[in-house]
PDB file of C-alpha atoms in Angstrom:
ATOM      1  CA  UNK A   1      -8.010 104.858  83.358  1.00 97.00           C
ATOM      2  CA  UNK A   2      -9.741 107.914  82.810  1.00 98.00           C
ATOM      3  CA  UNK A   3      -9.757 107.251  78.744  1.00 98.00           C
ATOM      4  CA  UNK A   4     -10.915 103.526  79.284  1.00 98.00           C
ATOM      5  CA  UNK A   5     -13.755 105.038  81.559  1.00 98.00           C
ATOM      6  CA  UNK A   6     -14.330 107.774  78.946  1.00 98.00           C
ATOM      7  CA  UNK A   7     -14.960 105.363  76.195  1.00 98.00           C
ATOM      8  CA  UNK A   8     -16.854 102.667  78.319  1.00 98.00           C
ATOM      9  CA  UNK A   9     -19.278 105.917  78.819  1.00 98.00           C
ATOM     10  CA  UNK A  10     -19.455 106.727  74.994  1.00 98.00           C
ATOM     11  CA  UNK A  11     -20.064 103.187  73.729  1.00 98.00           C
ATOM     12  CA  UNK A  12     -23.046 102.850  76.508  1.00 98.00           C
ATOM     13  CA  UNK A  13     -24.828 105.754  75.125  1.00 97.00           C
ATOM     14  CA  UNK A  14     -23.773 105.092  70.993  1.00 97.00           C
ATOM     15  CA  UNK A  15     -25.848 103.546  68.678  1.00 95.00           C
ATOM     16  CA  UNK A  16     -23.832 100.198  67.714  1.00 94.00           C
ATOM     17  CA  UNK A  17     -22.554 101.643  64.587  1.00 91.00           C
ATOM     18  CA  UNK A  18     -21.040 105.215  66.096  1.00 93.00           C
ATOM     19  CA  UNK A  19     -19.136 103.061  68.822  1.00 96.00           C
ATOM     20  CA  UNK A  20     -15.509 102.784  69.790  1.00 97.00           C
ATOM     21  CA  UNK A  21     -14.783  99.627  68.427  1.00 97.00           C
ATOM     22  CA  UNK A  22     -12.525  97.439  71.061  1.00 97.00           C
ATOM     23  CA  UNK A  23      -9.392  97.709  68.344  1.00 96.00           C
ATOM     24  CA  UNK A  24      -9.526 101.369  68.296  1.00 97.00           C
ATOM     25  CA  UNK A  25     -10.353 101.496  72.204  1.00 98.00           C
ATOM     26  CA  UNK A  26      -7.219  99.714  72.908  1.00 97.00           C
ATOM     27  CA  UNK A  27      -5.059 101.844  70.496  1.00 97.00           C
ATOM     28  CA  UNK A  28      -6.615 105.435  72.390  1.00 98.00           C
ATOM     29  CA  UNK A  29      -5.772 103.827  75.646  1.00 98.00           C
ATOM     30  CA  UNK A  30      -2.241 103.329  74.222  1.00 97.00           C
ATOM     31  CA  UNK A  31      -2.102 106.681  73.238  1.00 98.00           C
ATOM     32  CA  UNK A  32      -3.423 108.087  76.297  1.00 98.00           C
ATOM     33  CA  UNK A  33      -0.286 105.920  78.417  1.00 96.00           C
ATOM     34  CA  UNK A  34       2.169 107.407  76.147  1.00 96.00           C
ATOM     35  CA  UNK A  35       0.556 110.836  75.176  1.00 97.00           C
ATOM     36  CA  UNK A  36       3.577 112.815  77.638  1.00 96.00           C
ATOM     37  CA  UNK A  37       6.597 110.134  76.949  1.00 95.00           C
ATOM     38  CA  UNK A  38       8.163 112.855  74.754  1.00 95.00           C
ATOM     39  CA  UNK A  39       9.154 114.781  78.067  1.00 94.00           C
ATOM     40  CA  UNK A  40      11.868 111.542  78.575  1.00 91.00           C
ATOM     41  CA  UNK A  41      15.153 112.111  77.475  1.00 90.00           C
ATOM     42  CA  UNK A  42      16.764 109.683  74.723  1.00 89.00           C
ATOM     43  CA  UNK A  43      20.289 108.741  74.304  1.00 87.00           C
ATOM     44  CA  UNK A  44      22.138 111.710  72.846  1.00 90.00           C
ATOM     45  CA  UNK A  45      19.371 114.380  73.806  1.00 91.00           C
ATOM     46  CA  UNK A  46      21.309 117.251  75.143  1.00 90.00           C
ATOM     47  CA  UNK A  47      19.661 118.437  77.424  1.00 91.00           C
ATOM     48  CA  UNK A  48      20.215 118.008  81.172  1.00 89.00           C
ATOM     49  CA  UNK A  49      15.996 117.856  82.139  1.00 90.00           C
ATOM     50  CA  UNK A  50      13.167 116.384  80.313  1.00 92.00           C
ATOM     51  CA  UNK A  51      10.971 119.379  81.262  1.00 94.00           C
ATOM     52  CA  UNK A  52      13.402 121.389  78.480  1.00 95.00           C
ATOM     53  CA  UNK A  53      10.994 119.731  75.898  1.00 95.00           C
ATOM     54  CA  UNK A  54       8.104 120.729  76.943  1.00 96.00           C
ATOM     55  CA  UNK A  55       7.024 122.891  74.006  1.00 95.00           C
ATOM     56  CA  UNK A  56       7.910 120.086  71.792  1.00 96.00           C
ATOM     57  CA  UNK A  57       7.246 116.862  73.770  1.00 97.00           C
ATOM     58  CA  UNK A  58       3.553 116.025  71.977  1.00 98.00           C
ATOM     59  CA  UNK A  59       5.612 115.824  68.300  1.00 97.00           C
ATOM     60  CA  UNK A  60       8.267 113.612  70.588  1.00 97.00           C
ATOM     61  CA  UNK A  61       5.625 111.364  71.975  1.00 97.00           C
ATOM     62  CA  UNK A  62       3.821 110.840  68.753  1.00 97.00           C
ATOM     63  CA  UNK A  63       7.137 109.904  67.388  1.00 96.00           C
ATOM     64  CA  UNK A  64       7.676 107.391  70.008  1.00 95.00           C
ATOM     65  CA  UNK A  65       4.167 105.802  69.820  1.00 96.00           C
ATOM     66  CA  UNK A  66       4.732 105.135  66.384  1.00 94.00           C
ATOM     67  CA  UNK A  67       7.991 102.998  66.601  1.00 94.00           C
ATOM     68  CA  UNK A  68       6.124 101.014  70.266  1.00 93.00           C
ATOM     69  CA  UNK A  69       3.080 100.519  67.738  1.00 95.00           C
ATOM     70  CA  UNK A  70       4.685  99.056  65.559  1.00 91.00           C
ATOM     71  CA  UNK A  71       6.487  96.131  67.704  1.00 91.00           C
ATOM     72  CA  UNK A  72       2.601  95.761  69.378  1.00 91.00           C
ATOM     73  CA  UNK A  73       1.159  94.898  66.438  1.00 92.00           C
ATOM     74  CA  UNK A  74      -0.371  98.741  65.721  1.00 95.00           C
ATOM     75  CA  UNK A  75       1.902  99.222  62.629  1.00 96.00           C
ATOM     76  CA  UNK A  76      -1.329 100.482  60.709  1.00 96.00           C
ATOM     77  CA  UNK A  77      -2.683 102.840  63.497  1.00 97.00           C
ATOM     78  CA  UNK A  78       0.612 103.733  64.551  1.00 97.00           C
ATOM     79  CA  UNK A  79       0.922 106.983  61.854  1.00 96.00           C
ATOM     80  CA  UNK A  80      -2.495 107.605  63.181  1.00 97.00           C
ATOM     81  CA  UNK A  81      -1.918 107.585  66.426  1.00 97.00           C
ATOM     82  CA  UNK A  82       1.300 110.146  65.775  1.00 97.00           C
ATOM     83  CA  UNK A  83      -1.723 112.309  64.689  1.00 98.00           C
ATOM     84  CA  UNK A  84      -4.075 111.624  67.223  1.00 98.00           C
ATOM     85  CA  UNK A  85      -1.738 112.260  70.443  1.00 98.00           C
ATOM     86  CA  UNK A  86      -2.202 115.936  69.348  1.00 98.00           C
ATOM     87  CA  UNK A  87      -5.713 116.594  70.427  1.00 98.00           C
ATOM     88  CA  UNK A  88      -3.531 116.516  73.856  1.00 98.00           C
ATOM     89  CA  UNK A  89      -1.312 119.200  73.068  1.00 97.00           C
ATOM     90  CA  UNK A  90      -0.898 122.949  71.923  1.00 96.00           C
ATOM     91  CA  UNK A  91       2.187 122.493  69.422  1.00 96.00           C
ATOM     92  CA  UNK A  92      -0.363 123.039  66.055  1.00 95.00           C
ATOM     93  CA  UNK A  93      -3.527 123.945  66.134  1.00 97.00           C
ATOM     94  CA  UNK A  94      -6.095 121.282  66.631  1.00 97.00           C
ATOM     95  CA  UNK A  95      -8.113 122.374  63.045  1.00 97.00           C
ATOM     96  CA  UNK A  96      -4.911 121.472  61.663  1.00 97.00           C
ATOM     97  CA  UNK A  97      -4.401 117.629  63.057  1.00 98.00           C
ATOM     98  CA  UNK A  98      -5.750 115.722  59.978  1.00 96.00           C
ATOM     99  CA  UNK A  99      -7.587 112.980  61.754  1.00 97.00           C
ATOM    100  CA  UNK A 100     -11.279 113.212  59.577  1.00 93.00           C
ATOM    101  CA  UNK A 101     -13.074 109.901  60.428  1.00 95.00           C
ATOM    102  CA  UNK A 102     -15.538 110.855  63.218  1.00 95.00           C
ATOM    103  CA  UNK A 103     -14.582 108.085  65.167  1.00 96.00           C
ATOM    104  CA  UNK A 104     -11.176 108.897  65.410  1.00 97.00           C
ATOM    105  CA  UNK A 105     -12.107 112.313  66.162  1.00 97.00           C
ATOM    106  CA  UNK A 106     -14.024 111.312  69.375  1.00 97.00           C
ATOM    107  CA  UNK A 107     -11.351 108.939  70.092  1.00 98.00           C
ATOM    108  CA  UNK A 108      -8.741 112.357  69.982  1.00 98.00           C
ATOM    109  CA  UNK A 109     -11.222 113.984  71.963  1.00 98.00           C
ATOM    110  CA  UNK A 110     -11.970 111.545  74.884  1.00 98.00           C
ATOM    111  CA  UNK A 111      -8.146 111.264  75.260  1.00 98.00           C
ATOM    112  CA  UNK A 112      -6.927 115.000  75.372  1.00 98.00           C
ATOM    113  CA  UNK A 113     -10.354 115.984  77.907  1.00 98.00           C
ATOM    114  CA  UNK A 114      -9.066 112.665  80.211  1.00 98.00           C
ATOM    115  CA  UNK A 115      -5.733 114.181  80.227  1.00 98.00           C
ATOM    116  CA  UNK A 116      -7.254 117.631  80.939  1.00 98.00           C
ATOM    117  CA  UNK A 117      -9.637 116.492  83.583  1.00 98.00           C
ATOM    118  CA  UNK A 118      -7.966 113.462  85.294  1.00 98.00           C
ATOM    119  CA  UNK A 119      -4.599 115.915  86.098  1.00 96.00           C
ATOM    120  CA  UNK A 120      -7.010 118.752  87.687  1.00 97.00           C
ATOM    121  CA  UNK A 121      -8.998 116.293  89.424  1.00 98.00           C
ATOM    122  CA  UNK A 122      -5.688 114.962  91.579  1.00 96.00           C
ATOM    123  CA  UNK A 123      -6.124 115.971  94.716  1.00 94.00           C
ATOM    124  CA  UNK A 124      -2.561 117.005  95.215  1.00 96.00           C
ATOM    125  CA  UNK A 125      -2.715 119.177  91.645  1.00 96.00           C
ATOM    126  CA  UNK A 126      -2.837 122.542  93.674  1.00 96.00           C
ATOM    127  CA  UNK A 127       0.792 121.144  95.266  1.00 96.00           C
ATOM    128  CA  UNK A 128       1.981 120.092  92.119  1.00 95.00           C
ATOM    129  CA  UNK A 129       1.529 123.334  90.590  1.00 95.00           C
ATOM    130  CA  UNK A 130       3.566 124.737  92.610  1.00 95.00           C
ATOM    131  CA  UNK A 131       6.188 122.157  93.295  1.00 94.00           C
ATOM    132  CA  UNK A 132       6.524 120.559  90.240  1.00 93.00           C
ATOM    133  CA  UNK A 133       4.526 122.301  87.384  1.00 95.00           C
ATOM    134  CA  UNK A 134       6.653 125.989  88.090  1.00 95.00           C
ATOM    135  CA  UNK A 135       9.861 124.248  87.762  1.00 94.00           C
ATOM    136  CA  UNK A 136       9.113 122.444  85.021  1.00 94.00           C
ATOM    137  CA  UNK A 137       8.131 125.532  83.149  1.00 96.00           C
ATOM    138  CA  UNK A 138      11.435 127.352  84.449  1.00 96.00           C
ATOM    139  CA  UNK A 139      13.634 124.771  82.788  1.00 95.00           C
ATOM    140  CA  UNK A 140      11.555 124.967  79.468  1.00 96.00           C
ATOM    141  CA  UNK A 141      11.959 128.953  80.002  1.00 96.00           C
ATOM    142  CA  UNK A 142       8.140 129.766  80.175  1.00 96.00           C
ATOM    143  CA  UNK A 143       8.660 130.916  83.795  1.00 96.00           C
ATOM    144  CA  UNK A 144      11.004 132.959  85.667  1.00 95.00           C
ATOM    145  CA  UNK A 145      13.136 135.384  83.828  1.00 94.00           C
ATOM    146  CA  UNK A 146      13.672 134.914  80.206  1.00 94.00           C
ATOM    147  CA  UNK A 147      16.235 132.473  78.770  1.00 92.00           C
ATOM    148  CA  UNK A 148      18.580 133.785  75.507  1.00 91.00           C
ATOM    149  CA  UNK A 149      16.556 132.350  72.578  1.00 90.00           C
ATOM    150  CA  UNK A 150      14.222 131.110  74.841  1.00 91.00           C
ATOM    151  CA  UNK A 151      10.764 131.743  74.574  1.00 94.00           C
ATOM    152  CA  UNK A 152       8.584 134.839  76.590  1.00 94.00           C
ATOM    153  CA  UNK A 153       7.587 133.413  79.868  1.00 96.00           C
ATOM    154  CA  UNK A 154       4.567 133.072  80.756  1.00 94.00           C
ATOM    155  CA  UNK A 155       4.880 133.346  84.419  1.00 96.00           C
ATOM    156  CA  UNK A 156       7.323 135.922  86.456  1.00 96.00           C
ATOM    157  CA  UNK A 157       7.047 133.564  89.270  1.00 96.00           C
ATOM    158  CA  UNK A 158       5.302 130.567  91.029  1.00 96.00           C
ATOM    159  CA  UNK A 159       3.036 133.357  92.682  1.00 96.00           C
ATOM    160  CA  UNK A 160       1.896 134.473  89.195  1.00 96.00           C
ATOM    161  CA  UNK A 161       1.162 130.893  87.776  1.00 96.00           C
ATOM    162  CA  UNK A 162      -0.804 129.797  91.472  1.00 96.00           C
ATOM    163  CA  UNK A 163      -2.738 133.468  91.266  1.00 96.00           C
ATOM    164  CA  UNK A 164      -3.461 132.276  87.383  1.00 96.00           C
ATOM    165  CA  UNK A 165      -4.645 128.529  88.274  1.00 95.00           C
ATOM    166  CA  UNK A 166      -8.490 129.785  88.387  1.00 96.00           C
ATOM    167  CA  UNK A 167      -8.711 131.529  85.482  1.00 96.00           C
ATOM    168  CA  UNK A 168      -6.155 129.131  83.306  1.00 95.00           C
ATOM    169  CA  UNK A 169      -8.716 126.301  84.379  1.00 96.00           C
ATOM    170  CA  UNK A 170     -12.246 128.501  83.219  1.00 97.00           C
ATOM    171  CA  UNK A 171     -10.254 128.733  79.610  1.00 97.00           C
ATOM    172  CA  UNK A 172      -9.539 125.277  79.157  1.00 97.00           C
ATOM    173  CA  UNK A 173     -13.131 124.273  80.522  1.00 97.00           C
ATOM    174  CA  UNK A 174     -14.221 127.374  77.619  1.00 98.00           C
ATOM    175  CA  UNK A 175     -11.957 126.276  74.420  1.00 98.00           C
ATOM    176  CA  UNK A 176     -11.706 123.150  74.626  1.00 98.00           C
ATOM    177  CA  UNK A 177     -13.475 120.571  77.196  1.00 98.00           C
ATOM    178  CA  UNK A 178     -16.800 121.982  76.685  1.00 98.00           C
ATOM    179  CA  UNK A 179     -15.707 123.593  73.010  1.00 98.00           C
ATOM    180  CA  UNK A 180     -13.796 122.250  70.846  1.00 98.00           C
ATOM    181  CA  UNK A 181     -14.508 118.422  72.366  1.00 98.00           C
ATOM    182  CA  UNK A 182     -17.886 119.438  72.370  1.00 98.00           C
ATOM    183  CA  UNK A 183     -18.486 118.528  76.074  1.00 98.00           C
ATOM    184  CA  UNK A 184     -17.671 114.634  75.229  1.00 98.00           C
ATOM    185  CA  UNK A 185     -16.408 114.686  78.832  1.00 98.00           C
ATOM    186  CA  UNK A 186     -20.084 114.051  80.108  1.00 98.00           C
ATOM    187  CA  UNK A 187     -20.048 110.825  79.088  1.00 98.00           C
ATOM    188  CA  UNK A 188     -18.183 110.331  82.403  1.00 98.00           C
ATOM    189  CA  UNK A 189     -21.630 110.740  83.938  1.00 98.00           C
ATOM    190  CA  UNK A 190     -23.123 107.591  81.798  1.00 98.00           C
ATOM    191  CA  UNK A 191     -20.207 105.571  82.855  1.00 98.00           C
ATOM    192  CA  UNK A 192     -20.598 106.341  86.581  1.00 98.00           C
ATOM    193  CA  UNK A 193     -24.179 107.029  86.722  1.00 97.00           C
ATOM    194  CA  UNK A 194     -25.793 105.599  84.031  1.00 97.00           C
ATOM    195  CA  UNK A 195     -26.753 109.252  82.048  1.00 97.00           C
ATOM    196  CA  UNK A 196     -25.076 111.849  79.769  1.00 97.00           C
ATOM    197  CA  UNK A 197     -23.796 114.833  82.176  1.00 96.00           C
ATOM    198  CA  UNK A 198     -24.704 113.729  85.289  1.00 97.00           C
ATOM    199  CA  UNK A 199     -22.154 114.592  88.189  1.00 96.00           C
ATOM    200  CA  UNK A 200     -18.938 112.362  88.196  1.00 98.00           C
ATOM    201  CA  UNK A 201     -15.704 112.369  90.625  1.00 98.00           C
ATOM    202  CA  UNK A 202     -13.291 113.731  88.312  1.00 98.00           C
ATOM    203  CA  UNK A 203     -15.799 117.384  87.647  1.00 98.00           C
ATOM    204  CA  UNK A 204     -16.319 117.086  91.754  1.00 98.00           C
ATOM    205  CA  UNK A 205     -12.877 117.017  92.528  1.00 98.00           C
ATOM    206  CA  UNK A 206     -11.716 119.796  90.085  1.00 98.00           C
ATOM    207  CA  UNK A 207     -14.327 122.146  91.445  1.00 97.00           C
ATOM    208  CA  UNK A 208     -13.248 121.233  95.440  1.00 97.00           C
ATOM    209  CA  UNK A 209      -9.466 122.068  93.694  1.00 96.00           C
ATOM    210  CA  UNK A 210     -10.655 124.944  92.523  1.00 96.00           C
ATOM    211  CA  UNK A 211     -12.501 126.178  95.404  1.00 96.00           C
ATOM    212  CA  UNK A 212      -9.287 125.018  97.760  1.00 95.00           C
ATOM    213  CA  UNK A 213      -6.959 127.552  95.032  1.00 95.00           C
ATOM    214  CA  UNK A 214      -9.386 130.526  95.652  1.00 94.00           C
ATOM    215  CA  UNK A 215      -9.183 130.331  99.325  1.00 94.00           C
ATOM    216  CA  UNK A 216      -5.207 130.216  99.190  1.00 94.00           C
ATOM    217  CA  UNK A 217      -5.216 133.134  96.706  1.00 95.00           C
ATOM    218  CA  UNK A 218      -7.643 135.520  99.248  1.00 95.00           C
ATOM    219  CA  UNK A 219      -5.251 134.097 102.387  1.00 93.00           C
ATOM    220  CA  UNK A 220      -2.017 134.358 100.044  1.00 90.00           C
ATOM    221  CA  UNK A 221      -0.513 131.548 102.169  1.00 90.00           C
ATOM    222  CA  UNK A 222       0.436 129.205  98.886  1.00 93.00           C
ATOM    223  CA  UNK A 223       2.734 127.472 101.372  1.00 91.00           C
ATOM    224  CA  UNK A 224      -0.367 126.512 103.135  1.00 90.00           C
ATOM    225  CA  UNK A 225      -0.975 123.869 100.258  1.00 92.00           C
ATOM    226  CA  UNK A 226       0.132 121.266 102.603  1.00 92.00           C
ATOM    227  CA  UNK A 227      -0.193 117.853 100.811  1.00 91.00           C
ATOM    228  CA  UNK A 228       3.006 116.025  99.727  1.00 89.00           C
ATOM    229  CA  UNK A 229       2.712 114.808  96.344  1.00 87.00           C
ATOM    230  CA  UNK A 230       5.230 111.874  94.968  1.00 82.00           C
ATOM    231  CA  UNK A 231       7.310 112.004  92.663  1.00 79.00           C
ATOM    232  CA  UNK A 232       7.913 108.726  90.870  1.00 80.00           C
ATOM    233  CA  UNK A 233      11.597 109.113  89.564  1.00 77.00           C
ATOM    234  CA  UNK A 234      13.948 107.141  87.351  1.00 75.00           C
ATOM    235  CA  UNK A 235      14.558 104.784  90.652  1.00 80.00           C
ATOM    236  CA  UNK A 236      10.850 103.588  91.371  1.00 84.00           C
ATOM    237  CA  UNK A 237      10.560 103.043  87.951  1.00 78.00           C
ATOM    238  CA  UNK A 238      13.827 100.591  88.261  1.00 81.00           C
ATOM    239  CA  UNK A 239      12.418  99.314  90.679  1.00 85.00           C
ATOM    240  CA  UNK A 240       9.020  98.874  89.147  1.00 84.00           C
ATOM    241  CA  UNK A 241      10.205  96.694  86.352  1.00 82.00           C
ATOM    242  CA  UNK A 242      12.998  94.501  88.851  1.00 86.00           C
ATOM    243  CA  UNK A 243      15.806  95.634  86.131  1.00 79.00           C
ATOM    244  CA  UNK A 244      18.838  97.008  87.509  1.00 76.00           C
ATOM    245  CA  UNK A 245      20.600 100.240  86.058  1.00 65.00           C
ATOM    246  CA  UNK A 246      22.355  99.000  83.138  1.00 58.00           C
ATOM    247  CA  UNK A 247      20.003  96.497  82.101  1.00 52.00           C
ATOM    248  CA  UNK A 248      16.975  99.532  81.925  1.00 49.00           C
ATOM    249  CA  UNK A 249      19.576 101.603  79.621  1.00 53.00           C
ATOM    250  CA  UNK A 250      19.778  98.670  77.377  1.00 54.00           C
ATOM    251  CA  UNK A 251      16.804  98.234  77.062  1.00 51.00           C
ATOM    252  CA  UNK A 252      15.706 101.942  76.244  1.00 51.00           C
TER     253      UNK A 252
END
């Protein structure tokens, strides 16, 4: 939603020959649905969690957008798209994703700073740091003490990665929503408001996150983060599509 709205904003302000063109719209909001699928585990993937791929889950997902391209009728954008879904991640540096048509490079852009902004903006994301987000980096070994062959973790402990929201947050704002992307997120503000950079919901809600996270750092009462976010598991999904067990496995 946040990519459809992202793009809706762009094309308003764009001259008609610099716009998203509805083809390429649809293919970015494919990309942006499947950008994190690598984290799912396929048949005869070892390990026990998805989360264990999380410092290779953006080469997974662009893997797996190219075969679901393919059977959509996105055969020709699908090696594209492979390329594309990398703006969202940190697994090569983004000078080196070799995406040169301008228009695909906005396209990259509008999808990694929705992905960057729509997860802040949640307003359970403080909660999900700590009850999901720590986890997940202790099973991929970039928390907690170090794994053998693992990589060095990032965090010593879910205290460390809450204390670190703050300034993780001013970096990604620095590098890459209002650097790299070139601040493309304020074409939220013509979508919502009609004008390049004025206020939107998503920039509102990070900074009331953000301004929640300092006040739980000076009080250090983390377990005062009292929302209860939901996890959607492999069971609401079942339930989602009205497939039992085996039928879901076949179909994977």
């Amino acid at each position: 939603l946040g990519t459809a709205r992202l793009i809706d904003g762009y094309n308003r302000a764009m001259p008609i020959g610099e716009r998203i063109s509805p083809r390429r719209a649809l293919l970015g909001v494919l990309i942006a649905l499947f950008h994190d699928s690598g984290y799912v585990r396929r048949n005869g993937d070892r390990a026990g969690n998805g989360a264990a791929y999380t410092l290779s889950h953006v080469q997974r997902s662009g893997e797996l957008l190219e075969r679901i391209l393919t059977s959509l009728g996105f055969a020709a954008d699908a090696p594209l798209a492979g390329k594309i879904v990398h703006f969202t991640g940190y697994e090569m540096p983004l000078d080196a994703i070799d995406v040169h048509d301008p228009r695909d490079r906005a396209l990259g852009f509008m999808i990694a700073s929705s992905d960057l902004m729509v997860q802040t903006a949640d307003r359970c994301y403080l909660e999900k740091c700590r009850d999901f987000l720590s986890p997940e980096f202790e099973v991929a070994g970039l928390a907690g003490p170090p794994q053998p062959g693992g990589p060095k973790p990032l965090y010593a402990n879910v205290d460390v990665l809450m204390r670190g929201t703050p300034e993780f947050n001013a970096k990604l704002w620095e590098d890459r929503l209002d650097g790299y992307f070139g601040g493309i997120h304020r074409y939220f503000g013509v979508h919502f408001e009609g004008r390049y950079g004025a206020p939107d919901p998503y920039t509102d809600a990070i900074k009331a996150n953000l301004r929640r996270m300092k006040l739980a750092i000076r009080s250090g009462r983390f377990d005062a983060l009292r929302l209860r976010p939901r996890a959607d598991d492999a069971s609401c999904m079942r339930n989602a599509l009205g497939l039992p067990t085996e039928e879901l496995a076949a179909a994977a």
